[in-house]
């Protein structure tokens, strides 16, 4: 029997000594070691470090942890893919290599119930476009239990995972999964459209650490400049929003280039307590006033 705290320490040292990149659901070697030992021991990732010394693993679990740790190091595959699971917005998600590992700062907006945009009323209809694993749309549905949520993606393989997450979180009666190239198959109007689309430029993609290249390029790359998804989204979104509706989109490092394309739009770039940037909110009225990009 080995206690989880000692194991966590040993694996933290192994991960720290290896050429690994952290940021796919865990922020550091210690964070990722914690996630690994808790997962195999059947504990949530959020289990406090002070609690794990009281837990031991069996010889079989110990071997499983060691094999997974060695694979993480030798393959440089994000831990979420090795475990088939990731944590986002406080919930567990089925994950495989057809979807990005959830890590969006949208988690903070969801926890804050999309204030200040939805204080007086709750969004009744929500669209999560480019949903991948479904994490943003389904977590939002869990936060607003009376809402109807559509989650869409162009990738059937990603949507198969999203559908499993719909079932896992028991929201099948009000979360609809739609295969769609941006708005092509989307019908109706929404109070809130959220999206974390691909927004990485080719130059940035080529320089990313190995772990990112284990993820589907379809989920990251957005043309040469990183804007090939967000520009049509900005042009079409107003037609799918109710009059008081909001579009909230993550564009990461492409924020500056996007702002340059629309010099007259006062993008509201959101600030996050727990990290992340490049997320903007625009009302339907602001979208209607959008001038064509230069
Ligand atoms: C950055 S990932 C985001 C996944 C998820 N929302 C998250 O935050 O983890 C972008 C997603 O956009 C999807 N996608 C790429 N091109 C698309 C398109 N033209 N229309 C709809 N979805 C698209 C990809 O399949 C991928 O799942």
PDB file of C-alpha atoms and ligand atoms in Angstrom, residues 100 102 104 130-132 135-136 153-155 180-182 196-198 218-219 229, ligand 1:
ATOM      1  CA  UNK A 100      -9.833  19.662 -27.479  1.00  0.00           C
ATOM      2  CA  UNK A 102     -11.402  21.799 -22.058  1.00  0.00           C
ATOM      3  CA  UNK A 104     -11.461  27.875 -21.663  1.00  0.00           C
ATOM      4  CA  UNK A 130     -17.913  24.979 -31.997  1.00  0.00           C
ATOM      5  CA  UNK A 131     -18.796  22.960 -28.916  1.00  0.00           C
ATOM      6  CA  UNK A 132     -16.193  20.157 -29.157  1.00  0.00           C
ATOM      7  CA  UNK A 135     -18.297  21.366 -22.088  1.00  0.00           C
ATOM      8  CA  UNK A 136     -19.251  25.069 -22.412  1.00  0.00           C
ATOM      9  CA  UNK A 153     -19.859  21.506 -34.251  1.00  0.00           C
ATOM     10  CA  UNK A 154     -18.694  20.600 -37.740  1.00  0.00           C
ATOM     11  CA  UNK A 155     -17.027  17.387 -36.545  1.00  0.00           C
ATOM     12  CA  UNK A 180     -23.271  22.371 -38.494  1.00  0.00           C
ATOM     13  CA  UNK A 181     -20.596  24.363 -40.304  1.00  0.00           C
ATOM     14  CA  UNK A 182     -20.914  27.590 -38.286  1.00  0.00           C
ATOM     15  CA  UNK A 196     -14.668  29.047 -28.308  1.00  0.00           C
ATOM     16  CA  UNK A 197     -13.890  28.521 -31.997  1.00  0.00           C
ATOM     17  CA  UNK A 198     -10.534  27.642 -33.563  1.00  0.00           C
ATOM     18  CA  UNK A 218      -9.568  21.278 -36.742  1.00  0.00           C
ATOM     19  CA  UNK A 219     -10.119  22.576 -33.212  1.00  0.00           C
ATOM     20  CA  UNK A 229     -14.025  31.375 -38.198  1.00  0.00           C
TER      21      UNK A 229
HETATM   22  C1  LIG B   1     -11.252  25.378 -29.817  1.00  0.00           C
HETATM   23  S1  LIG B   1     -12.279  23.926 -30.080  1.00  0.00           S
HETATM   24  C2  LIG B   1     -13.418  24.284 -28.771  1.00  0.00           C
HETATM   25  C3  LIG B   1     -14.081  23.129 -28.174  1.00  0.00           C
HETATM   26  C4  LIG B   1     -14.893  23.466 -26.909  1.00  0.00           C
HETATM   27  N1  LIG B   1     -15.833  24.536 -27.142  1.00  0.00           N
HETATM   28  C5  LIG B   1     -13.976  23.826 -25.756  1.00  0.00           C
HETATM   29  O1  LIG B   1     -13.951  24.978 -25.319  1.00  0.00           O
HETATM   30  O2  LIG B   1     -13.250  22.936 -25.268  1.00  0.00           O
HETATM   31  C6  LIG B   1     -13.110  24.397 -31.533  1.00  0.00           C
HETATM   32  C7  LIG B   1     -14.147  23.439 -32.093  1.00  0.00           C
HETATM   33  O3  LIG B   1     -14.639  24.032 -33.313  1.00  0.00           O
HETATM   34  C8  LIG B   1     -14.967  23.008 -34.232  1.00  0.00           C
HETATM   35  N2  LIG B   1     -15.022  23.594 -35.588  1.00  0.00           N
HETATM   36  C9  LIG B   1     -13.998  23.829 -36.449  1.00  0.00           C
HETATM   37  N3  LIG B   1     -14.457  24.397 -37.574  1.00  0.00           N
HETATM   38  C10 LIG B   1     -15.797  24.538 -37.432  1.00  0.00           C
HETATM   39  C11 LIG B   1     -16.830  25.070 -38.243  1.00  0.00           C
HETATM   40  N4  LIG B   1     -16.580  25.582 -39.461  1.00  0.00           N
HETATM   41  N5  LIG B   1     -18.106  25.061 -37.779  1.00  0.00           N
HETATM   42  C12 LIG B   1     -18.385  24.544 -36.554  1.00  0.00           C
HETATM   43  N6  LIG B   1     -17.445  24.005 -35.740  1.00  0.00           N
HETATM   44  C13 LIG B   1     -16.165  24.026 -36.167  1.00  0.00           C
HETATM   45  C14 LIG B   1     -13.897  21.962 -34.021  1.00  0.00           C
HETATM   46  O4  LIG B   1     -14.323  20.700 -34.463  1.00  0.00           O
HETATM   47  C15 LIG B   1     -13.666  22.054 -32.496  1.00  0.00           C
HETATM   48  O5  LIG B   1     -14.426  21.076 -31.836  1.00  0.00           O
END
